[in-house]
Amino acid sequence: MSVPLSALALLLAGAAAAPAFADCKGLKVDNAWIPEAPPVASVLAGFASLVNDGDQPLHIDAVDGADFGSVELHQMSMEGGMMQMRPLQGLDLPAHGNVALAEGGKHLMLMNPKHPFKAGDASVVLFHCGKQATAARFTVKAAQP
Ligand SMILES: [Cu+2]
């Protein structure tokens, strides 16, 4: 987390105020969604397509959201026949490249939701790249059977 906590608190508190950060240059977050989970779930997954429209590579160094205790980037992989998850320290997006946050691969772990979410709800998640951050609206949808 390279963003001063005071700046973050200001951003999260100031819903009506102008954003404290400029957007991450070139970053677009498409098809952002959260599979609906039981109301007691202490962690939710977040999926999206991250697109870098810019001419420069992007590095996402932190993710957070006001509705969650914390947000982690995870990588899922098969190890010894078992699905394993490990946290990622950040995410690189090449110029004009994209990275999928999807089931079975890289994804967001939205830890300790501050209230239950049901299908149709939405939550804003911030992707930080240095001093900038891009806000993305994640919609809660019924998980695919
Ligand atoms: Cu995970």
mmCIF file with all atom_site columns, C-alpha atoms and ligand atoms in Angstrom:
data_model
loop_
_atom_site.group_PDB
_atom_site.id
_atom_site.type_symbol
_atom_site.label_atom_id
_atom_site.label_alt_id
_atom_site.label_comp_id
_atom_site.label_asym_id
_atom_site.label_entity_id
_atom_site.label_seq_id
_atom_site.pdbx_PDB_ins_code
_atom_site.Cartn_x
_atom_site.Cartn_y
_atom_site.Cartn_z
_atom_site.occupancy
_atom_site.B_iso_or_equiv
_atom_site.pdbx_formal_charge
_atom_site.auth_seq_id
_atom_site.auth_comp_id
_atom_site.auth_asym_id
_atom_site.auth_atom_id
_atom_site.pdbx_PDB_model_num
ATOM   1   C  CA . MET A 1 1   ? 0.000   0.000   0.000   1.00 0.00 ? 1   MET A CA 1
ATOM   2   C  CA . SER A 1 2   ? 1.801   3.082   -1.220  1.00 0.00 ? 2   SER A CA 1
ATOM   3   C  CA . VAL A 1 3   ? -1.102  5.480   -0.673  1.00 0.00 ? 3   VAL A CA 1
ATOM   4   C  CA . PRO A 1 4   ? -1.059  7.446   2.591   1.00 0.00 ? 4   PRO A CA 1
ATOM   5   C  CA . LEU A 1 5   ? -3.901  6.307   4.825   1.00 0.00 ? 5   LEU A CA 1
ATOM   6   C  CA . SER A 1 6   ? -5.061  9.883   5.325   1.00 0.00 ? 6   SER A CA 1
ATOM   7   C  CA . ALA A 1 7   ? -5.514  10.320  1.576   1.00 0.00 ? 7   ALA A CA 1
ATOM   8   C  CA . LEU A 1 8   ? -7.385  7.047   1.381   1.00 0.00 ? 8   LEU A CA 1
ATOM   9   C  CA . ALA A 1 9   ? -9.697  7.947   4.253   1.00 0.00 ? 9   ALA A CA 1
ATOM   10  C  CA . LEU A 1 10  ? -10.426 11.249  2.553   1.00 0.00 ? 10  LEU A CA 1
ATOM   11  C  CA . LEU A 1 11  ? -11.269 9.480   -0.681  1.00 0.00 ? 11  LEU A CA 1
ATOM   12  C  CA . LEU A 1 12  ? -13.527 6.914   0.963   1.00 0.00 ? 12  LEU A CA 1
ATOM   13  C  CA . ALA A 1 13  ? -15.307 9.517   3.071   1.00 0.00 ? 13  ALA A CA 1
ATOM   14  C  CA . GLY A 1 14  ? -15.764 12.054  0.308   1.00 0.00 ? 14  GLY A CA 1
ATOM   15  C  CA . ALA A 1 15  ? -18.455 10.402  -1.786  1.00 0.00 ? 15  ALA A CA 1
ATOM   16  C  CA . ALA A 1 16  ? -19.677 13.763  -3.071  1.00 0.00 ? 16  ALA A CA 1
ATOM   17  C  CA . ALA A 1 17  ? -16.240 15.377  -3.274  1.00 0.00 ? 17  ALA A CA 1
ATOM   18  C  CA . ALA A 1 18  ? -14.037 15.363  -6.344  1.00 0.00 ? 18  ALA A CA 1
ATOM   19  C  CA . PRO A 1 19  ? -11.882 12.253  -6.607  1.00 0.00 ? 19  PRO A CA 1
ATOM   20  C  CA . ALA A 1 20  ? -8.592  12.585  -4.719  1.00 0.00 ? 20  ALA A CA 1
ATOM   21  C  CA . PHE A 1 21  ? -6.727  10.702  -7.445  1.00 0.00 ? 21  PHE A CA 1
ATOM   22  C  CA . ALA A 1 22  ? -6.502  10.818  -11.186 1.00 0.00 ? 22  ALA A CA 1
ATOM   23  C  CA . ASP A 1 23  ? -7.412  7.563   -12.924 1.00 0.00 ? 23  ASP A CA 1
ATOM   24  C  CA . CYS A 1 24  ? -4.648  5.099   -13.673 1.00 0.00 ? 24  CYS A CA 1
ATOM   25  C  CA . LYS A 1 25  ? -3.678  6.153   -17.171 1.00 0.00 ? 25  LYS A CA 1
ATOM   26  C  CA . GLY A 1 26  ? -5.225  3.853   -19.773 1.00 0.00 ? 26  GLY A CA 1
ATOM   27  C  CA . LEU A 1 27  ? -6.781  1.411   -17.294 1.00 0.00 ? 27  LEU A CA 1
ATOM   28  C  CA . LYS A 1 28  ? -10.274 0.167   -18.062 1.00 0.00 ? 28  LYS A CA 1
ATOM   29  C  CA . VAL A 1 29  ? -12.124 -2.350  -15.913 1.00 0.00 ? 29  VAL A CA 1
ATOM   30  C  CA . ASP A 1 30  ? -14.814 -4.204  -17.882 1.00 0.00 ? 30  ASP A CA 1
ATOM   31  C  CA . ASN A 1 31  ? -17.422 -6.800  -16.908 1.00 0.00 ? 31  ASN A CA 1
ATOM   32  C  CA . ALA A 1 32  ? -16.687 -6.394  -13.217 1.00 0.00 ? 32  ALA A CA 1
ATOM   33  C  CA . TRP A 1 33  ? -18.806 -8.743  -11.131 1.00 0.00 ? 33  TRP A CA 1
ATOM   34  C  CA . ILE A 1 34  ? -19.024 -10.564 -7.837  1.00 0.00 ? 34  ILE A CA 1
ATOM   35  C  CA . PRO A 1 35  ? -20.591 -14.038 -7.641  1.00 0.00 ? 35  PRO A CA 1
ATOM   36  C  CA . GLU A 1 36  ? -23.407 -13.989 -5.096  1.00 0.00 ? 36  GLU A CA 1
ATOM   37  C  CA . ALA A 1 37  ? -22.468 -15.862 -1.926  1.00 0.00 ? 37  ALA A CA 1
ATOM   38  C  CA . PRO A 1 38  ? -24.339 -16.786 1.266   1.00 0.00 ? 38  PRO A CA 1
ATOM   39  C  CA . PRO A 1 39  ? -24.934 -13.678 3.453   1.00 0.00 ? 39  PRO A CA 1
ATOM   40  C  CA . VAL A 1 40  ? -22.589 -15.077 6.114   1.00 0.00 ? 40  VAL A CA 1
ATOM   41  C  CA . ALA A 1 41  ? -19.636 -15.354 3.684   1.00 0.00 ? 41  ALA A CA 1
ATOM   42  C  CA . SER A 1 42  ? -16.510 -13.733 5.094   1.00 0.00 ? 42  SER A CA 1
ATOM   43  C  CA . VAL A 1 43  ? -14.913 -13.453 1.688   1.00 0.00 ? 43  VAL A CA 1
ATOM   44  C  CA . LEU A 1 44  ? -16.237 -12.809 -1.823  1.00 0.00 ? 44  LEU A CA 1
ATOM   45  C  CA . ALA A 1 45  ? -14.538 -13.266 -5.187  1.00 0.00 ? 45  ALA A CA 1
ATOM   46  C  CA . GLY A 1 46  ? -14.244 -10.451 -7.722  1.00 0.00 ? 46  GLY A CA 1
ATOM   47  C  CA . PHE A 1 47  ? -13.928 -11.025 -11.456 1.00 0.00 ? 47  PHE A CA 1
ATOM   48  C  CA . ALA A 1 48  ? -13.299 -8.521  -14.241 1.00 0.00 ? 48  ALA A CA 1
ATOM   49  C  CA . SER A 1 49  ? -11.402 -7.862  -17.417 1.00 0.00 ? 49  SER A CA 1
ATOM   50  C  CA . LEU A 1 50  ? -8.567  -5.373  -16.920 1.00 0.00 ? 50  LEU A CA 1
ATOM   51  C  CA . VAL A 1 51  ? -7.595  -3.542  -20.101 1.00 0.00 ? 51  VAL A CA 1
ATOM   52  C  CA . ASN A 1 52  ? -4.666  -1.197  -20.595 1.00 0.00 ? 52  ASN A CA 1
ATOM   53  C  CA . ASP A 1 53  ? -5.593  1.146   -23.446 1.00 0.00 ? 53  ASP A CA 1
ATOM   54  C  CA . GLY A 1 54  ? -2.404  3.149   -22.970 1.00 0.00 ? 54  GLY A CA 1
ATOM   55  C  CA . ASP A 1 55  ? 1.018   3.195   -24.598 1.00 0.00 ? 55  ASP A CA 1
ATOM   56  C  CA . GLN A 1 56  ? 2.783   2.569   -21.281 1.00 0.00 ? 56  GLN A CA 1
ATOM   57  C  CA . PRO A 1 57  ? 2.781   -0.565  -19.134 1.00 0.00 ? 57  PRO A CA 1
ATOM   58  C  CA . LEU A 1 58  ? 0.731   -0.303  -15.947 1.00 0.00 ? 58  LEU A CA 1
ATOM   59  C  CA . HIS A 1 59  ? 1.444   -1.770  -12.553 1.00 0.00 ? 59  HIS A CA 1
ATOM   60  C  CA . ILE A 1 60  ? -1.445  -2.209  -10.141 1.00 0.00 ? 60  ILE A CA 1
ATOM   61  C  CA . ASP A 1 61  ? 0.108   -2.220  -6.684  1.00 0.00 ? 61  ASP A CA 1
ATOM   62  C  CA . ALA A 1 62  ? -2.958  -2.326  -4.434  1.00 0.00 ? 62  ALA A CA 1
ATOM   63  C  CA . VAL A 1 63  ? -6.708  -2.848  -4.519  1.00 0.00 ? 63  VAL A CA 1
ATOM   64  C  CA . ASP A 1 64  ? -9.245  -1.801  -1.912  1.00 0.00 ? 64  ASP A CA 1
ATOM   65  C  CA . GLY A 1 65  ? -12.863 -0.866  -1.408  1.00 0.00 ? 65  GLY A CA 1
ATOM   66  C  CA . ALA A 1 66  ? -14.906 0.881   1.280   1.00 0.00 ? 66  ALA A CA 1
ATOM   67  C  CA . ASP A 1 67  ? -17.244 -2.132  1.618   1.00 0.00 ? 67  ASP A CA 1
ATOM   68  C  CA . PHE A 1 68  ? -14.451 -4.555  2.558   1.00 0.00 ? 68  PHE A CA 1
ATOM   69  C  CA . GLY A 1 69  ? -11.916 -4.958  5.337   1.00 0.00 ? 69  GLY A CA 1
ATOM   70  C  CA . SER A 1 70  ? -9.289  -5.540  2.680   1.00 0.00 ? 70  SER A CA 1
ATOM   71  C  CA . VAL A 1 71  ? -8.944  -6.664  -0.914  1.00 0.00 ? 71  VAL A CA 1
ATOM   72  C  CA . GLU A 1 72  ? -6.262  -9.058  -2.147  1.00 0.00 ? 72  GLU A CA 1
ATOM   73  C  CA . LEU A 1 73  ? -5.131  -10.096 -5.592  1.00 0.00 ? 73  LEU A CA 1
ATOM   74  C  CA . HIS A 1 74  ? -4.886  -13.872 -5.793  1.00 0.00 ? 74  HIS A CA 1
ATOM   75  C  CA . GLN A 1 75  ? -3.561  -16.419 -8.237  1.00 0.00 ? 75  GLN A CA 1
ATOM   76  C  CA . MET A 1 76  ? -5.202  -19.827 -8.394  1.00 0.00 ? 76  MET A CA 1
ATOM   77  C  CA . SER A 1 77  ? -3.267  -22.781 -9.713  1.00 0.00 ? 77  SER A CA 1
ATOM   78  C  CA . MET A 1 78  ? -3.175  -26.562 -9.639  1.00 0.00 ? 78  MET A CA 1
ATOM   79  C  CA . GLU A 1 79  ? -0.411  -27.868 -7.398  1.00 0.00 ? 79  GLU A CA 1
ATOM   80  C  CA . GLY A 1 80  ? -0.085  -31.594 -6.784  1.00 0.00 ? 80  GLY A CA 1
ATOM   81  C  CA . GLY A 1 81  ? -3.653  -32.143 -7.964  1.00 0.00 ? 81  GLY A CA 1
ATOM   82  C  CA . MET A 1 82  ? -5.037  -29.545 -5.555  1.00 0.00 ? 82  MET A CA 1
ATOM   83  C  CA . MET A 1 83  ? -6.346  -26.052 -6.281  1.00 0.00 ? 83  MET A CA 1
ATOM   84  C  CA . GLN A 1 84  ? -4.121  -23.589 -4.443  1.00 0.00 ? 84  GLN A CA 1
ATOM   85  C  CA . MET A 1 85  ? -4.459  -19.838 -4.015  1.00 0.00 ? 85  MET A CA 1
ATOM   86  C  CA . ARG A 1 86  ? -1.639  -17.483 -3.307  1.00 0.00 ? 86  ARG A CA 1
ATOM   87  C  CA . PRO A 1 87  ? -1.648  -13.700 -2.911  1.00 0.00 ? 87  PRO A CA 1
ATOM   88  C  CA . LEU A 1 88  ? -0.006  -11.604 -5.619  1.00 0.00 ? 88  LEU A CA 1
ATOM   89  C  CA . GLN A 1 89  ? 2.002   -8.523  -4.685  1.00 0.00 ? 89  GLN A CA 1
ATOM   90  C  CA . GLY A 1 90  ? 0.701   -6.655  -7.703  1.00 0.00 ? 90  GLY A CA 1
ATOM   91  C  CA . LEU A 1 91  ? -0.311  -7.018  -11.299 1.00 0.00 ? 91  LEU A CA 1
ATOM   92  C  CA . ASP A 1 92  ? 1.430   -5.921  -14.486 1.00 0.00 ? 92  ASP A CA 1
ATOM   93  C  CA . LEU A 1 93  ? -0.555  -4.846  -17.512 1.00 0.00 ? 93  LEU A CA 1
ATOM   94  C  CA . PRO A 1 94  ? 1.509   -4.471  -20.682 1.00 0.00 ? 94  PRO A CA 1
ATOM   95  C  CA . ALA A 1 95  ? 0.801   -1.552  -23.015 1.00 0.00 ? 95  ALA A CA 1
ATOM   96  C  CA . HIS A 1 96  ? -2.335  -2.340  -25.013 1.00 0.00 ? 96  HIS A CA 1
ATOM   97  C  CA . GLY A 1 97  ? -2.626  -5.572  -23.064 1.00 0.00 ? 97  GLY A CA 1
ATOM   98  C  CA . ASN A 1 98  ? -5.203  -7.101  -20.810 1.00 0.00 ? 98  ASN A CA 1
ATOM   99  C  CA . VAL A 1 99  ? -5.461  -9.444  -17.861 1.00 0.00 ? 99  VAL A CA 1
ATOM   100 C  CA . ALA A 1 100 ? -8.537  -11.487 -16.993 1.00 0.00 ? 100 ALA A CA 1
ATOM   101 C  CA . LEU A 1 101 ? -9.596  -11.802 -13.376 1.00 0.00 ? 101 LEU A CA 1
ATOM   102 C  CA . ALA A 1 102 ? -11.572 -15.017 -13.689 1.00 0.00 ? 102 ALA A CA 1
ATOM   103 C  CA . GLU A 1 103 ? -12.586 -18.273 -12.075 1.00 0.00 ? 103 GLU A CA 1
ATOM   104 C  CA . GLY A 1 104 ? -9.596  -20.593 -11.759 1.00 0.00 ? 104 GLY A CA 1
ATOM   105 C  CA . GLY A 1 105 ? -6.963  -17.914 -12.445 1.00 0.00 ? 105 GLY A CA 1
ATOM   106 C  CA . LYS A 1 106 ? -6.147  -14.477 -11.136 1.00 0.00 ? 106 LYS A CA 1
ATOM   107 C  CA . HIS A 1 107 ? -8.988  -12.976 -9.137  1.00 0.00 ? 107 HIS A CA 1
ATOM   108 C  CA . LEU A 1 108 ? -9.842  -10.507 -6.394  1.00 0.00 ? 108 LEU A CA 1
ATOM   109 C  CA . MET A 1 109 ? -10.504 -11.697 -2.858  1.00 0.00 ? 109 MET A CA 1
ATOM   110 C  CA . LEU A 1 110 ? -12.863 -9.251  -1.181  1.00 0.00 ? 110 LEU A CA 1
ATOM   111 C  CA . MET A 1 111 ? -12.218 -9.915  2.499   1.00 0.00 ? 111 MET A CA 1
ATOM   112 C  CA . ASN A 1 112 ? -14.570 -9.266  5.405   1.00 0.00 ? 112 ASN A CA 1
ATOM   113 C  CA . PRO A 1 113 ? -17.540 -7.592  3.682   1.00 0.00 ? 113 PRO A CA 1
ATOM   114 C  CA . LYS A 1 114 ? -18.968 -4.885  5.939   1.00 0.00 ? 114 LYS A CA 1
ATOM   115 C  CA . HIS A 1 115 ? -22.551 -5.884  5.055   1.00 0.00 ? 115 HIS A CA 1
ATOM   116 C  CA . PRO A 1 116 ? -24.216 -8.763  3.170   1.00 0.00 ? 116 PRO A CA 1
ATOM   117 C  CA . PHE A 1 117 ? -24.470 -8.547  -0.619  1.00 0.00 ? 117 PHE A CA 1
ATOM   118 C  CA . LYS A 1 118 ? -27.206 -10.004 -2.769  1.00 0.00 ? 118 LYS A CA 1
ATOM   119 C  CA . ALA A 1 119 ? -27.670 -10.225 -6.527  1.00 0.00 ? 119 ALA A CA 1
ATOM   120 C  CA . GLY A 1 120 ? -28.280 -6.759  -7.954  1.00 0.00 ? 120 GLY A CA 1
ATOM   121 C  CA . ASP A 1 121 ? -26.135 -4.966  -5.362  1.00 0.00 ? 121 ASP A CA 1
ATOM   122 C  CA . ALA A 1 122 ? -22.969 -3.183  -6.410  1.00 0.00 ? 122 ALA A CA 1
ATOM   123 C  CA . SER A 1 123 ? -19.707 -2.163  -4.801  1.00 0.00 ? 123 SER A CA 1
ATOM   124 C  CA . VAL A 1 124 ? -16.954 0.207   -5.875  1.00 0.00 ? 124 VAL A CA 1
ATOM   125 C  CA . VAL A 1 125 ? -13.429 -1.208  -5.867  1.00 0.00 ? 125 VAL A CA 1
ATOM   126 C  CA . LEU A 1 126 ? -10.316 0.920   -6.358  1.00 0.00 ? 126 LEU A CA 1
ATOM   127 C  CA . PHE A 1 127 ? -7.334  -0.255  -8.382  1.00 0.00 ? 127 PHE A CA 1
ATOM   128 C  CA . HIS A 1 128 ? -4.249  1.709   -7.320  1.00 0.00 ? 128 HIS A CA 1
ATOM   129 C  CA . CYS A 1 129 ? -1.249  2.297   -9.571  1.00 0.00 ? 129 CYS A CA 1
ATOM   130 C  CA . GLY A 1 130 ? 1.245   4.481   -7.781  1.00 0.00 ? 130 GLY A CA 1
ATOM   131 C  CA . LYS A 1 131 ? -0.445  7.743   -6.840  1.00 0.00 ? 131 LYS A CA 1
ATOM   132 C  CA . GLN A 1 132 ? -3.393  7.148   -9.161  1.00 0.00 ? 132 GLN A CA 1
ATOM   133 C  CA . ALA A 1 133 ? -6.430  4.944   -8.731  1.00 0.00 ? 133 ALA A CA 1
ATOM   134 C  CA . THR A 1 134 ? -9.218  3.813   -11.012 1.00 0.00 ? 134 THR A CA 1
ATOM   135 C  CA . ALA A 1 135 ? -12.617 3.108   -9.469  1.00 0.00 ? 135 ALA A CA 1
ATOM   136 C  CA . ALA A 1 136 ? -14.645 0.205   -10.836 1.00 0.00 ? 136 ALA A CA 1
ATOM   137 C  CA . ARG A 1 137 ? -18.230 -0.706  -10.050 1.00 0.00 ? 137 ARG A CA 1
ATOM   138 C  CA . PHE A 1 138 ? -18.632 -4.430  -9.356  1.00 0.00 ? 138 PHE A CA 1
ATOM   139 C  CA . THR A 1 139 ? -22.152 -5.840  -9.706  1.00 0.00 ? 139 THR A CA 1
ATOM   140 C  CA . VAL A 1 140 ? -23.255 -8.820  -7.635  1.00 0.00 ? 140 VAL A CA 1
ATOM   141 C  CA . LYS A 1 141 ? -24.763 -11.566 -9.796  1.00 0.00 ? 141 LYS A CA 1
ATOM   142 C  CA . ALA A 1 142 ? -26.074 -15.032 -9.107  1.00 0.00 ? 142 ALA A CA 1
ATOM   143 C  CA . ALA A 1 143 ? -23.136 -17.434 -9.434  1.00 0.00 ? 143 ALA A CA 1
ATOM   144 C  CA . GLN A 1 144 ? -23.250 -19.742 -12.463 1.00 0.00 ? 144 GLN A CA 1
ATOM   145 C  CA . PRO A 1 145 ? -24.401 -23.223 -11.461 1.00 0.00 ? 145 PRO A CA 1
HETATM 146 CU CU . CU  B 2 .   ? -8.452  -16.179 -3.720  1.00 0.00 ? 1   CU  B CU 1
#
